[in-house]
Amino acid sequence: MSIYDLFTRRALHNIDLILDEIKLFPDVIQKALLLTLTSSSGQMSSMVFAITNRGKTKNQMSNKIEVGSWVIGYWRPELHFEINVWNCFESRAKKLYKALIDISNHKYLRHESISALLKSKQGALIINDDCIDVMQKIPEKSIKLICTDPPHSDRIPYLELSEIWNSILNKNVNFEKEIIVSNAKERNKKKNEYIEKMKLFISEASRLLTDDGMFLIYFNARDQESWKFLEMLENNSDLQFIGSFPMEYSANSVVQDNRKGGMKTDYVLVLKRKGCCTSYKHKLDKIPGWSTLVPQIASAT
């Protein structure tokens, strides 16, 4: 498979034209325009499926063919749409502009280093790097809340799917350090390595969490083996699992709705430091679906 299997030559040429124009703007504007381009690139591809037979489940079937969308993966539907590149870019730019207008009154302090952030009582620091490498640079017991959405075993190969955007941005990524299970033979990313790296990640999170802190993991997996990283909590970690609750999505994906066995929800796993009292336990009990048990494997029936 090559890039020409995913995009028409016309689409690639027009993407290059937009990139050339973006480079003429100041850096701060470039970031917004590149975000616009990458977020709309999937809809510029040959992976936009065509919707046919809409209404068939309600016996109101239409012969009209409608534009669908790009879904996760590099699926190339036999019947697909080619959407004008500029129209995709312009539509996304208008949405970003509207969002920026809506939040224009909010100012956020952005720090340039971990030490500067920890010395401040407000602001944020954005780091694009390997999580283990970054966490090892942070002082112990310095973070009160850790929220993470790690790769869920073999459900979504994030870096592989991100190659479209990384190619557009001319970014190189380190596939070797990704915590993932992949069926790509050349990557040799098996479940045993995934479990070991998840254990290392949890160990680092345990070191960073304050005594009254909370660690939230958004997770689900089809098989019991992928949950084994939680086993280390009892013997090899300062963290303790105290409960979980189901996440609610703003909208389900095409895959969730149509793939047999597709998982319909994820779970928020809640952990705290062992032996430490928590002042928020009574609030967790009020969360819909809260349970003190590890979730059962939640696949679609």
Coordinates of C-alpha atoms in Angstrom, one line a residue:
M1 CA 0.0 0.0 0.0
S2 CA 1.2 3.5 -0.8
I3 CA -0.1 7.0 -0.3
Y4 CA -1.6 6.9 -3.8
D5 CA -3.9 4.1 -2.5
L6 CA -5.3 6.5 0.1
F7 CA -5.4 9.8 -1.8
T8 CA -5.9 10.7 -5.5
R9 CA -3.0 12.5 -7.1
R10 CA -5.2 15.5 -7.5
A11 CA -5.9 15.6 -3.7
L12 CA -2.2 15.2 -2.9
H13 CA -1.3 18.1 -5.3
N14 CA -3.9 20.3 -3.7
I15 CA -2.7 19.4 -0.2
D16 CA 0.8 20.4 -1.2
L17 CA -0.5 23.8 -2.5
I18 CA -2.1 24.5 0.8
L19 CA 1.1 23.5 2.7
D20 CA 3.1 25.9 0.5
E21 CA 0.7 28.7 1.4
I22 CA 0.7 27.9 5.1
K23 CA 4.5 28.2 5.2
L24 CA 4.2 31.9 4.3
F25 CA 2.4 32.7 7.6
P26 CA 4.0 33.4 11.0
D27 CA 4.7 30.4 13.2
V28 CA 1.7 31.0 15.5
I29 CA -0.7 31.1 12.6
Q30 CA 1.0 28.2 10.9
K31 CA 0.1 26.0 14.0
A32 CA -3.6 26.8 13.6
L33 CA -3.6 26.3 9.9
L34 CA -1.7 23.0 10.1
L35 CA -4.2 21.8 12.8
T36 CA -6.9 22.7 10.3
L37 CA -5.3 20.8 7.5
T38 CA -4.5 17.6 9.4
S39 CA -7.9 17.5 11.1
S40 CA -9.6 17.6 7.7
S41 CA -7.2 15.4 5.7
G42 CA -9.1 12.2 6.3
Q43 CA -12.1 13.7 4.6
M44 CA -9.9 14.6 1.7
S45 CA -8.9 11.0 1.2
S46 CA -10.3 8.1 -0.9
M47 CA -11.4 6.5 2.4
V48 CA -14.7 8.5 2.6
F49 CA -17.4 5.8 2.2
A50 CA -20.6 6.4 0.3
I51 CA -23.9 5.9 2.2
T52 CA -26.4 3.8 0.2
N53 CA -29.8 2.3 1.1
R54 CA -30.3 4.8 3.9
G55 CA -33.5 3.9 5.8
K56 CA -33.5 0.2 5.0
T57 CA -33.9 -0.7 8.7
K58 CA -37.2 1.3 8.7
N59 CA -38.5 0.1 5.4
Q60 CA -38.0 3.5 4.0
M61 CA -35.0 2.8 1.7
S62 CA -33.8 5.5 -0.5
N63 CA -31.8 5.1 -3.8
K64 CA -29.9 8.3 -3.0
I65 CA -26.1 8.1 -2.5
E66 CA -24.8 10.3 0.2
V67 CA -21.4 11.4 1.5
G68 CA -20.2 9.4 4.5
S69 CA -17.0 10.0 6.4
W70 CA -13.6 8.7 7.0
V71 CA -13.5 6.0 9.7
I72 CA -10.5 4.7 11.8
G73 CA -8.1 2.5 9.9
Y74 CA -6.9 2.5 6.3
W75 CA -10.1 1.0 4.9
R76 CA -10.6 1.9 1.2
P77 CA -14.3 1.3 0.4
E78 CA -15.0 0.2 -3.1
L79 CA -17.7 2.9 -3.4
H80 CA -16.3 6.2 -2.1
F81 CA -16.4 9.9 -2.6
E82 CA -13.6 12.3 -3.6
I83 CA -14.3 15.6 -1.8
N84 CA -12.7 18.8 -2.9
V85 CA -9.6 19.5 -0.8
W86 CA -10.2 23.2 -0.4
N87 CA -13.8 22.7 0.6
C88 CA -12.7 20.3 3.4
F89 CA -10.0 22.8 4.6
E90 CA -12.3 25.8 4.5
S91 CA -15.1 24.0 6.3
R92 CA -12.8 23.0 9.1
A93 CA -11.2 26.4 9.3
K94 CA -14.6 28.0 9.8
K95 CA -15.3 25.7 12.7
L96 CA -11.9 26.4 14.3
Y97 CA -12.5 30.2 13.9
K98 CA -15.9 30.0 15.5
A99 CA -14.4 28.0 18.4
L100 CA -11.6 30.6 18.9
I101 CA -14.2 33.4 18.9
D102 CA -16.2 31.6 21.6
I103 CA -13.2 31.2 23.9
S104 CA -11.5 34.5 23.1
N105 CA -12.0 35.9 26.6
H106 CA -10.1 33.1 28.2
K107 CA -6.4 33.4 28.6
Y108 CA -4.2 30.5 29.7
L109 CA -0.6 30.8 30.8
R110 CA 1.6 28.4 28.9
H111 CA 4.9 27.3 30.6
E112 CA 8.0 26.2 28.8
S113 CA 9.4 23.6 31.3
I114 CA 8.3 21.1 33.9
S115 CA 10.0 23.1 36.7
A116 CA 8.3 26.3 35.7
L117 CA 4.9 24.7 35.7
L118 CA 5.4 23.1 39.1
K119 CA 6.4 26.4 40.6
S120 CA 3.2 28.0 39.4
K121 CA -0.3 27.7 40.6
Q122 CA -1.9 28.0 37.2
G123 CA -1.1 27.4 33.5
A124 CA -0.3 24.5 31.4
L125 CA 2.6 22.7 29.7
I126 CA 2.2 20.7 26.5
I127 CA 4.9 18.1 25.8
N128 CA 4.9 15.8 22.8
D129 CA 7.2 13.0 23.8
D130 CA 7.4 9.5 25.2
C131 CA 5.4 9.3 28.4
I132 CA 7.9 7.2 30.4
D133 CA 10.8 9.5 29.5
V134 CA 8.9 12.6 30.5
M135 CA 7.5 11.1 33.8
Q136 CA 11.0 10.2 34.9
K137 CA 11.9 13.9 34.8
I138 CA 9.1 14.8 37.2
P139 CA 9.8 14.9 41.0
E140 CA 8.0 12.3 43.1
K141 CA 4.7 13.1 44.8
S142 CA 4.2 16.2 42.8
I143 CA 1.0 15.5 40.9
K144 CA -2.5 15.3 42.4
L145 CA -4.5 14.1 39.4
I146 CA -3.3 11.9 36.6
C147 CA -5.7 11.2 33.7
T148 CA -4.5 9.0 30.9
D149 CA -6.1 7.2 27.9
P150 CA -3.4 4.7 27.0
P151 CA -3.6 2.4 23.9
H152 CA -6.2 -0.3 24.7
S153 CA -4.1 -3.4 23.8
D154 CA -4.7 -4.1 20.1
R155 CA -7.9 -2.1 19.6
I156 CA -6.3 1.0 17.9
P157 CA -2.7 1.2 16.5
Y158 CA -2.4 4.9 17.2
L159 CA 1.0 5.7 15.6
E160 CA 0.2 3.6 12.6
L161 CA -3.0 5.5 12.0
S162 CA -1.2 8.8 12.7
E163 CA 1.2 8.3 9.8
I164 CA -1.1 10.4 7.5
W165 CA -0.9 13.4 9.8
N166 CA 2.8 12.9 10.6
S167 CA 3.5 12.7 6.8
I168 CA 1.7 16.0 6.2
L169 CA 3.6 17.6 9.1
N170 CA 6.9 16.0 8.0
K171 CA 7.3 14.5 11.5
N172 CA 9.3 11.4 12.4
V173 CA 8.0 9.3 15.3
N174 CA 9.6 6.5 17.4
F175 CA 7.5 3.4 16.8
E176 CA 9.8 1.3 19.0
K177 CA 8.7 3.1 22.2
E178 CA 5.0 2.9 21.6
I179 CA 3.0 1.0 24.2
I180 CA 0.8 -1.0 21.9
V181 CA -0.2 -4.5 20.6
S182 CA 0.2 -4.6 16.8
N183 CA -0.5 -7.3 14.3
A184 CA 2.2 -5.9 12.0
K185 CA 4.8 -8.7 12.1
E186 CA 7.7 -6.4 11.5
R187 CA 6.9 -4.4 14.6
N188 CA 7.0 -7.4 17.0
K189 CA 4.6 -5.7 19.4
K190 CA 3.2 -8.5 21.4
K191 CA 0.9 -8.6 24.5
N192 CA 3.7 -9.6 26.9
E193 CA 5.7 -6.5 26.0
Y194 CA 2.6 -4.3 26.2
I195 CA 1.8 -5.6 29.7
E196 CA 5.4 -5.0 30.9
K197 CA 5.4 -1.5 29.6
M198 CA 2.0 -0.8 31.1
K199 CA 3.5 -2.0 34.5
L200 CA 6.4 0.4 34.1
F201 CA 4.0 3.3 33.3
I202 CA 1.9 2.5 36.3
S203 CA 5.0 2.3 38.5
E204 CA 6.0 5.8 37.4
A205 CA 2.5 7.2 37.9
S206 CA 2.6 5.7 41.4
R207 CA 5.9 7.6 42.1
L208 CA 4.5 10.9 41.0
L209 CA 1.1 10.8 42.7
T210 CA 0.6 12.8 45.9
D211 CA -0.7 11.1 49.0
D212 CA -4.2 12.5 48.4
G213 CA -4.0 12.2 44.7
M214 CA -6.0 10.2 42.2
F215 CA -5.0 8.2 39.1
L216 CA -7.6 7.7 36.3
I217 CA -7.1 5.3 33.5
Y218 CA -9.5 5.2 30.6
F219 CA -9.5 1.6 29.4
N220 CA -11.1 -1.4 27.9
A221 CA -10.0 -4.6 26.1
R222 CA -11.6 -7.6 24.5
D223 CA -9.5 -10.2 26.3
Q224 CA -8.6 -10.9 29.9
E225 CA -4.9 -11.1 29.2
S226 CA -4.7 -7.4 28.3
W227 CA -6.0 -6.5 31.8
K228 CA -3.0 -8.2 33.5
F229 CA -1.1 -5.0 34.0
L230 CA -3.6 -4.4 36.9
E231 CA -2.3 -7.5 38.7
M232 CA 0.9 -5.7 39.7
L233 CA -1.0 -3.3 41.8
E234 CA -1.4 -5.6 44.7
N235 CA 2.3 -6.6 45.0
N236 CA 4.5 -4.2 43.0
S237 CA 2.9 -0.8 43.3
D238 CA 2.0 1.8 45.8
L239 CA -1.4 2.2 44.0
Q240 CA -4.7 0.6 44.9
F241 CA -7.7 0.1 42.6
I242 CA -10.7 1.5 44.3
G243 CA -13.4 1.4 41.6
S244 CA -14.5 2.2 38.1
F245 CA -17.4 3.7 36.1
P246 CA -18.4 3.6 32.4
M247 CA -17.5 6.5 30.2
E248 CA -20.1 8.2 28.1
Y249 CA -19.2 9.2 24.5
S250 CA -20.7 12.3 22.9
A251 CA -21.2 10.1 19.8
N252 CA -20.5 6.6 18.9
S253 CA -18.2 5.8 16.0
V254 CA -19.1 4.0 12.8
V255 CA -17.1 1.0 14.0
Q256 CA -18.8 0.8 17.3
D257 CA -22.2 0.9 15.6
N258 CA -21.5 -1.6 12.8
R259 CA -18.6 -4.0 13.6
K260 CA -19.6 -7.3 15.0
G261 CA -18.1 -7.6 18.5
G262 CA -17.3 -3.8 18.6
M263 CA -16.9 -2.5 22.1
K264 CA -19.6 0.0 23.0
T265 CA -17.9 1.7 26.0
D266 CA -14.7 2.3 27.9
Y267 CA -14.2 2.4 31.6
V268 CA -12.6 4.9 33.9
L269 CA -10.4 2.9 36.4
V270 CA -9.8 4.9 39.6
L271 CA -6.7 4.3 41.7
K272 CA -5.2 5.9 44.7
R273 CA -2.1 5.5 46.9
K274 CA -2.2 2.6 49.3
G275 CA -2.8 3.4 52.9
C276 CA -3.9 7.0 52.2
C277 CA -7.3 8.4 53.1
T278 CA -9.3 10.1 50.4
S279 CA -11.7 12.9 50.9
Y280 CA -13.5 12.3 47.6
K281 CA -14.8 8.7 48.2
H282 CA -18.3 9.9 49.0
K283 CA -18.4 11.8 45.7
L284 CA -17.3 8.7 43.7
D285 CA -20.2 6.7 45.0
K286 CA -22.6 9.2 43.3
I287 CA -21.2 8.6 39.8
P288 CA -23.7 6.6 37.7
G289 CA -22.5 3.1 37.2
W290 CA -19.8 3.3 39.9
S291 CA -18.5 -0.1 41.0
T292 CA -15.7 -1.2 43.3
L293 CA -15.1 -4.2 41.0
V294 CA -12.8 -4.5 38.0
P295 CA -15.1 -4.3 34.9
Q296 CA -16.0 -7.4 33.1
I297 CA -14.9 -7.6 29.4
A298 CA -17.4 -5.4 27.7
S299 CA -17.9 -6.4 24.1
A300 CA -21.0 -6.0 22.0
T301 CA -23.5 -8.9 21.9

